[in-house]
Structures are given as structure tokens and as C-alpha cells.
Amino acid sequence: MLNFKHAQSNKTLGLKWNPCTDEFTFEHNINEQAKNADKQITKRSLLSDMSKLYDPLGWLSPVTVKAKILFQHIWTINRNNWDEPLPATLQKEWLQFRSDMSHIEQIKILRWIGDMNSNVELHGFSDASEKAMSCVIYCKTTDVTGNIVIRMVAAKTKLAPLNKSVSLPRLELCAAQLLALLMKKVIESIDKPDVTKHGWTDSMVVLGWLQVDTSRWKTFVANRVREIVETMPASCWGHTRSEDNAADCASRGLSPSQLSSHALWWQGPTWLKTDENKTEKYTPEIKPPQLEMKTTKVASAMQTSS
């Protein structure tokens, strides 16, 4: 029989598992460089700091996306020189962020996500801002006594392109695509292909695109809608209010101190435990948007005989 009472934590690149409590925690050494107060922050050192945070399942996505956004901004103003000190304002911003990183060590994540023999649902949320796209998936298990357990499974972020011509509805669609891809991987991992899955977005435009045959949309939208519905058909998708969209935390970013106790991110919206939002999933009037609709030219010919 295994005895974990005196077992030590197992660590992989800063991600620790405590076998006694069956919890994951994070350890970081980003602040090691801060001991040298005279050291200038460069693009190289900033990227080195970012790479020290190991988060394979995206649990810290609201924090890591803030670092990614800052690095993207730095890249636009300094493309070539990796060892030139950053402007004072950017150095100050990064030093504040880095000093706040100690709060991630307060985060504890239970490894057990629920009894897979119970009723299992996967709820995914997607969102986009002008700076980033994000998605997050929660596992909801309900046992025979009605006890409900909500656990975050995984999350993912992607920076928005610097090309400002990409509209926000398109970014929201790309976030939904990101969710569909992550949902596919999660389903494969838990080995329950028949699991009930739900997708939630606060974009009515995206819901409208998903409800209509792809032949009506321009190439950009059609290709992504086609890929989304292969994993998550239109019937899986519903509308949620922006304030209940957990993915919003990772599309805009949170500081480490905010993330450590952020209930929406770790547990999802409160209605996940009450099912009160399921009626809203089907009630909004979703009309096919005119945006991105393919225009078709029709030519007709008439032949007459004299």
C-alpha cells in the first residue's frame, strides 16, 4: 500500500505536486535577477524571465498573457537589438510585474477533477480582445446524490495579430476555434468521447456564423466555422454574459495578485453549479449576421424566337 504521509513534493520545471494533499502548486525563480538592482532589463532578459514560468495546461494564462502582450509591444518598438536596455517606463512596468510574481506560489490546484463515472460535462468559454484570444475549459461532475464538483481543466491563449485590419468579430471567431481545438484534446485525454460538451461565448455574431451553413460565408469565416463545428456543433454553443465569461480574464490579463484569488477564473461563473444559464443558451434570437456574408453574382439569359 502506498503511504504518502511523509512523501515530498515532486517538481517538474517549477510545477510541483504534493502527494499528501494531491495539489499542484507553482514555484518560480523569476525574482532571482532582481537581486542585482543595477541590471538593466533587455529584450533578452525579459524573454528569459518569461521562459522560467512552466505552465503546460494554461492555468496561469491570465498572468502569462500579460507578459506576452508586453513582449509583443516591445518587439514593435525594438525589433533587432536584443541587448539594448528597454525604455525606463517599460522597465518599470516589467519590474512591477516581476515583483508581483510571488503571489503565484499561493495558488493551489487540486489534481482530482471529479469522478469520471459520474455525469460529466465539459464547459468551455472563449473570448477575444484587441490584444489576445483565449479559452478555458471546466469539468463539471454530478454524482448520484446531486453533489456537483467544478474544476478547471485547461486554458490557452494566443496573441492577436498586430495587423489592425482583423476585426473584433473575427478575433472572437478565432477564440472559438481555439476552444474547439483545446476541447478536442481534453476529450481525448479523459477518454470519454461521448462526454457532454458546451461552448459559451458573449459574441452574438459568432453564434450567428455557427448557425448557418459555411457556404454562405467568406473564406476566412467559412474555414474556421467548418473546423469548429467538426468538434463542437452549433447545438453545443450558447450565449453567456460578458461578466460571466471566464475567458475574459485571459484575453485581457490579470496581475499575479489578482489571479491568486479570482473566483471566476478558478471556478467559472456561479451558474455552472445551478444550471440557471442553460435556458439562456437557446433563448437569444440569433440572426445570421450580414458581416462576412459571401456575395454571389447571378447572371441570367433569355432566348426568344421570332
Coordinates of C-alpha atoms in Angstrom, one line a residue:
M1 CA 0.0 0.0 0.0
L2 CA 1.3 3.5 -0.9
N3 CA 1.9 5.8 2.0
F4 CA 2.2 9.5 1.1
K5 CA 2.2 10.8 4.6
H6 CA 5.9 11.7 4.6
A7 CA 6.3 12.0 0.8
Q8 CA 8.0 15.0 -0.5
S9 CA 6.6 17.2 -3.3
N10 CA 7.5 16.2 -6.8
K11 CA 8.6 19.1 -9.0
T12 CA 8.9 19.5 -12.8
L13 CA 10.3 22.8 -14.0
G14 CA 8.6 24.8 -11.3
L15 CA 5.3 22.9 -11.3
K16 CA 5.0 20.9 -8.0
W17 CA 2.7 18.1 -7.0
N18 CA 2.1 17.4 -3.3
P19 CA 1.1 13.8 -2.9
C20 CA -0.2 14.3 0.6
T21 CA -2.8 16.9 -0.4
D22 CA -2.9 15.9 -4.0
E23 CA -2.5 19.5 -5.1
F24 CA -0.4 21.3 -7.7
T25 CA 1.5 24.4 -6.8
F26 CA 3.8 26.7 -8.6
E27 CA 7.4 27.7 -7.8
H28 CA 9.2 30.4 -9.7
N29 CA 12.7 31.9 -9.7
I30 CA 12.0 35.0 -11.8
N31 CA 12.9 37.3 -8.9
E32 CA 16.5 35.9 -8.8
Q33 CA 17.6 38.6 -11.3
A34 CA 16.0 41.3 -9.1
K35 CA 18.8 40.8 -6.6
N36 CA 21.0 42.7 -8.9
A37 CA 19.4 46.1 -8.8
D38 CA 21.8 47.6 -11.3
K39 CA 21.0 45.1 -14.0
Q40 CA 19.2 46.6 -17.0
I41 CA 16.2 44.9 -18.4
T42 CA 16.6 44.0 -22.1
K43 CA 14.5 42.1 -24.5
R44 CA 16.7 39.0 -24.0
S45 CA 16.5 39.1 -20.2
L46 CA 12.7 39.7 -20.3
L47 CA 12.2 36.6 -22.6
S48 CA 14.5 34.6 -20.2
D49 CA 12.2 35.6 -17.3
M50 CA 9.1 34.6 -19.2
S51 CA 10.5 31.2 -20.1
K52 CA 11.1 30.3 -16.4
L53 CA 7.3 30.0 -15.8
Y54 CA 6.3 26.5 -16.6
D55 CA 2.5 26.2 -17.1
P56 CA 1.7 23.4 -19.6
L57 CA -2.1 23.4 -19.0
G58 CA -2.5 27.2 -19.1
W59 CA -3.8 27.6 -15.5
L60 CA -1.8 30.8 -15.2
S61 CA -2.9 32.1 -18.6
P62 CA -4.3 35.5 -17.3
V63 CA -0.8 36.2 -16.0
T64 CA 1.3 34.8 -18.8
V65 CA -0.8 36.6 -21.4
K66 CA 0.1 40.0 -19.8
A67 CA 3.8 39.1 -20.2
K68 CA 3.2 38.1 -23.8
I69 CA 1.4 41.3 -24.6
L70 CA 4.2 43.4 -23.1
F71 CA 6.8 41.5 -25.1
Q72 CA 4.8 41.9 -28.3
H73 CA 4.7 45.7 -27.6
I74 CA 8.5 45.7 -27.0
W75 CA 9.0 43.9 -30.3
T76 CA 7.2 46.6 -32.2
I77 CA 9.5 49.3 -30.9
N78 CA 12.7 47.4 -30.9
R79 CA 12.9 44.6 -33.5
N80 CA 16.6 44.0 -33.8
N81 CA 18.6 44.7 -30.7
W82 CA 18.2 42.0 -28.0
D83 CA 20.7 43.5 -25.5
E84 CA 19.8 47.2 -25.6
P85 CA 18.1 48.4 -22.3
L86 CA 14.4 48.9 -22.6
P87 CA 12.9 52.4 -22.1
A88 CA 12.5 53.3 -18.4
T89 CA 8.7 53.1 -18.5
L90 CA 8.8 49.5 -19.8
Q91 CA 11.5 48.5 -17.4
K92 CA 9.4 49.8 -14.5
E93 CA 6.3 48.0 -15.8
W94 CA 8.1 44.7 -16.0
L95 CA 9.8 45.1 -12.6
Q96 CA 6.4 45.7 -11.0
F97 CA 5.0 42.6 -12.7
R98 CA 8.1 40.5 -11.7
S99 CA 7.9 41.6 -8.1
D100 CA 4.2 40.6 -8.0
M101 CA 5.0 37.0 -9.2
S102 CA 5.5 35.8 -5.7
H103 CA 1.7 35.6 -5.4
I104 CA 1.5 32.6 -7.8
E105 CA 3.1 30.5 -5.0
Q106 CA -0.2 30.9 -3.1
I107 CA -2.1 29.2 -5.8
K108 CA -3.1 25.6 -5.1
I109 CA -4.9 23.4 -7.7
L110 CA -6.5 20.1 -6.9
R111 CA -5.3 17.3 -9.2
W112 CA -8.6 15.3 -8.9
I113 CA -11.2 16.8 -11.2
G114 CA -14.1 14.6 -10.3
D115 CA -15.4 11.0 -10.6
M116 CA -15.4 10.1 -14.3
N117 CA -18.1 7.5 -13.6
S118 CA -20.5 10.4 -12.6
N119 CA -22.3 12.6 -15.0
V120 CA -19.6 14.5 -16.7
E121 CA -19.9 17.8 -18.6
L122 CA -17.2 19.9 -20.2
H123 CA -17.9 23.7 -20.3
G124 CA -15.7 25.8 -22.5
F125 CA -15.6 29.6 -22.7
S126 CA -14.0 31.7 -25.4
D127 CA -13.3 35.4 -25.6
A128 CA -11.1 37.9 -27.5
S129 CA -9.9 41.4 -27.0
E130 CA -7.9 43.6 -29.4
K131 CA -4.8 42.2 -27.8
A132 CA -5.4 38.5 -27.3
M133 CA -7.7 35.5 -27.8
S134 CA -8.4 33.0 -25.0
C135 CA -10.3 29.9 -24.0
V136 CA -10.8 27.9 -20.8
I137 CA -12.4 24.6 -20.1
Y138 CA -14.1 23.4 -16.9
C139 CA -15.1 19.9 -16.0
K140 CA -18.4 19.6 -14.1
T141 CA -19.2 16.2 -12.5
T142 CA -22.5 15.4 -10.8
D143 CA -22.7 12.3 -8.7
V144 CA -25.8 10.2 -7.8
T145 CA -26.5 12.3 -4.7
G146 CA -26.5 15.5 -6.8
N147 CA -23.2 16.8 -5.5
I148 CA -21.5 19.0 -8.1
V149 CA -17.8 19.4 -8.5
I150 CA -16.3 22.1 -10.8
R151 CA -12.6 22.0 -11.8
M152 CA -10.6 23.9 -14.3
V153 CA -9.0 21.5 -16.8
A154 CA -7.0 23.6 -19.2
A155 CA -6.8 27.0 -20.8
K156 CA -5.0 28.5 -23.8
T157 CA -4.2 32.0 -25.1
K158 CA -3.0 33.4 -28.4
L159 CA -1.9 37.0 -29.1
A160 CA -3.9 39.0 -31.6
P161 CA -2.0 39.9 -34.8
L162 CA -0.6 43.3 -34.9
N163 CA -2.5 43.8 -38.2
K164 CA -5.3 46.1 -37.1
S165 CA -7.4 45.2 -40.1
V166 CA -8.5 42.0 -38.2
S167 CA -11.9 42.9 -36.8
L168 CA -13.0 42.0 -33.3
P169 CA -15.7 39.6 -34.5
R170 CA -13.0 37.7 -36.4
L171 CA -10.9 37.6 -33.3
E172 CA -13.9 36.2 -31.4
L173 CA -14.3 33.5 -34.0
C174 CA -10.6 32.6 -33.8
A175 CA -11.1 32.3 -30.0
A176 CA -14.0 29.9 -30.6
Q177 CA -11.7 27.9 -32.9
L178 CA -9.0 27.9 -30.2
L179 CA -11.6 26.5 -27.8
A180 CA -12.7 23.8 -30.2
L181 CA -9.1 22.6 -30.7
L182 CA -8.5 22.5 -27.0
M183 CA -11.8 20.8 -26.3
K184 CA -10.8 18.0 -28.8
K185 CA -7.5 17.4 -26.9
V186 CA -9.3 17.4 -23.5
I187 CA -11.8 14.9 -24.7
E188 CA -9.1 12.6 -26.0
S189 CA -7.2 13.0 -22.6
I190 CA -10.1 12.0 -20.4
D191 CA -11.0 9.2 -22.8
K192 CA -14.8 9.9 -22.8
P193 CA -15.7 10.5 -26.4
D194 CA -19.4 10.7 -25.6
V195 CA -19.0 13.4 -22.9
T196 CA -21.5 16.3 -22.9
K197 CA -19.8 19.4 -24.1
H198 CA -20.9 23.1 -24.1
G199 CA -19.3 26.1 -25.7
W200 CA -20.0 29.6 -24.4
T201 CA -19.3 33.0 -26.0
D202 CA -20.5 36.5 -25.4
S203 CA -20.4 37.2 -29.2
M204 CA -23.8 37.0 -30.9
V205 CA -22.0 37.5 -34.3
V206 CA -20.0 34.3 -33.7
L207 CA -23.2 32.4 -32.7
G208 CA -24.8 33.6 -35.9
W209 CA -21.9 32.4 -38.0
L210 CA -22.1 29.0 -36.4
Q211 CA -25.8 28.5 -37.0
V212 CA -25.6 28.9 -40.8
D213 CA -24.1 26.7 -43.5
T214 CA -20.5 27.6 -44.2
S215 CA -21.2 28.1 -47.9
R216 CA -22.8 31.5 -47.1
W217 CA -19.6 33.0 -45.6
K218 CA -16.4 34.4 -46.9
T219 CA -13.3 32.1 -46.9
F220 CA -11.9 33.4 -43.5
V221 CA -15.1 32.7 -41.6
A222 CA -16.2 29.6 -43.5
N223 CA -12.9 27.8 -42.9
R224 CA -13.0 28.4 -39.2
V225 CA -16.7 27.7 -38.7
R226 CA -16.1 24.4 -40.5
E227 CA -13.3 23.4 -38.2
I228 CA -15.3 24.5 -35.1
V229 CA -18.4 22.5 -35.8
E230 CA -16.5 19.3 -36.5
T231 CA -15.7 19.1 -32.8
M232 CA -18.5 21.3 -31.3
P233 CA -21.6 21.5 -33.5
A234 CA -23.8 24.6 -33.4
S235 CA -26.2 22.9 -30.9
C236 CA -23.3 22.8 -28.4
W237 CA -22.9 26.6 -28.3
G238 CA -24.7 29.2 -26.3
H239 CA -24.5 32.8 -25.2
T240 CA -23.2 34.0 -21.8
R241 CA -23.0 37.5 -20.5
S242 CA -19.6 39.2 -20.7
E243 CA -19.3 39.5 -16.9
D244 CA -19.8 35.7 -16.7
N245 CA -17.3 34.8 -19.4
A246 CA -14.3 33.3 -17.6
A247 CA -12.2 33.5 -20.7
D248 CA -12.3 37.3 -20.4
C249 CA -9.7 37.0 -17.6
A250 CA -7.2 35.6 -20.1
S251 CA -8.0 37.8 -23.1
R252 CA -7.3 41.0 -21.1
G253 CA -4.9 39.6 -18.4
L254 CA -4.7 39.7 -14.7
S255 CA -1.8 40.5 -12.3
P256 CA -0.5 37.6 -10.2
S257 CA -2.0 39.1 -7.1
Q258 CA -5.4 39.3 -8.7
L259 CA -5.3 35.8 -10.1
S260 CA -4.5 34.0 -6.9
S261 CA -8.0 34.7 -5.5
H262 CA -10.0 35.2 -8.7
A263 CA -13.2 33.1 -8.3
L264 CA -14.4 33.5 -11.8
W265 CA -11.2 32.1 -13.3
W266 CA -10.8 29.1 -11.0
Q267 CA -14.5 28.1 -10.6
G268 CA -16.2 29.6 -13.6
P269 CA -19.5 31.5 -13.4
T270 CA -21.7 30.7 -10.4
W271 CA -24.5 29.4 -12.7
L272 CA -22.3 26.4 -13.5
K273 CA -23.4 24.9 -10.2
T274 CA -27.1 25.9 -10.7
D275 CA -27.7 25.3 -14.4
E276 CA -29.7 28.6 -14.5
N277 CA -27.9 29.7 -17.7
K278 CA -28.9 26.6 -19.7
T279 CA -32.2 28.3 -20.7
E280 CA -30.3 31.3 -22.0
K281 CA -28.4 29.0 -24.2
Y282 CA -31.3 28.7 -26.6
T283 CA -33.4 31.8 -25.9
P284 CA -31.5 34.6 -27.6
E285 CA -32.7 35.4 -31.1
I286 CA -29.7 34.6 -33.2
K287 CA -29.9 36.1 -36.7
P288 CA -27.4 35.4 -39.4
P289 CA -25.2 38.4 -39.5
Q290 CA -24.6 40.3 -42.7
L291 CA -21.0 40.7 -41.8
E292 CA -18.7 38.4 -43.8
M293 CA -21.6 37.1 -46.0
K294 CA -20.4 35.9 -49.4
T295 CA -21.8 37.9 -52.3
T296 CA -22.9 35.9 -55.3
K297 CA -23.4 37.3 -58.7
V298 CA -26.2 35.8 -60.7
A299 CA -26.4 36.1 -64.5
S300 CA -29.4 35.2 -66.5
A301 CA -30.0 35.0 -70.2
M302 CA -33.3 34.9 -72.1
Q303 CA -33.7 33.5 -75.6
T304 CA -36.6 34.4 -77.7
S305 CA -37.7 33.0 -81.1
S306 CA -39.3 35.2 -83.7

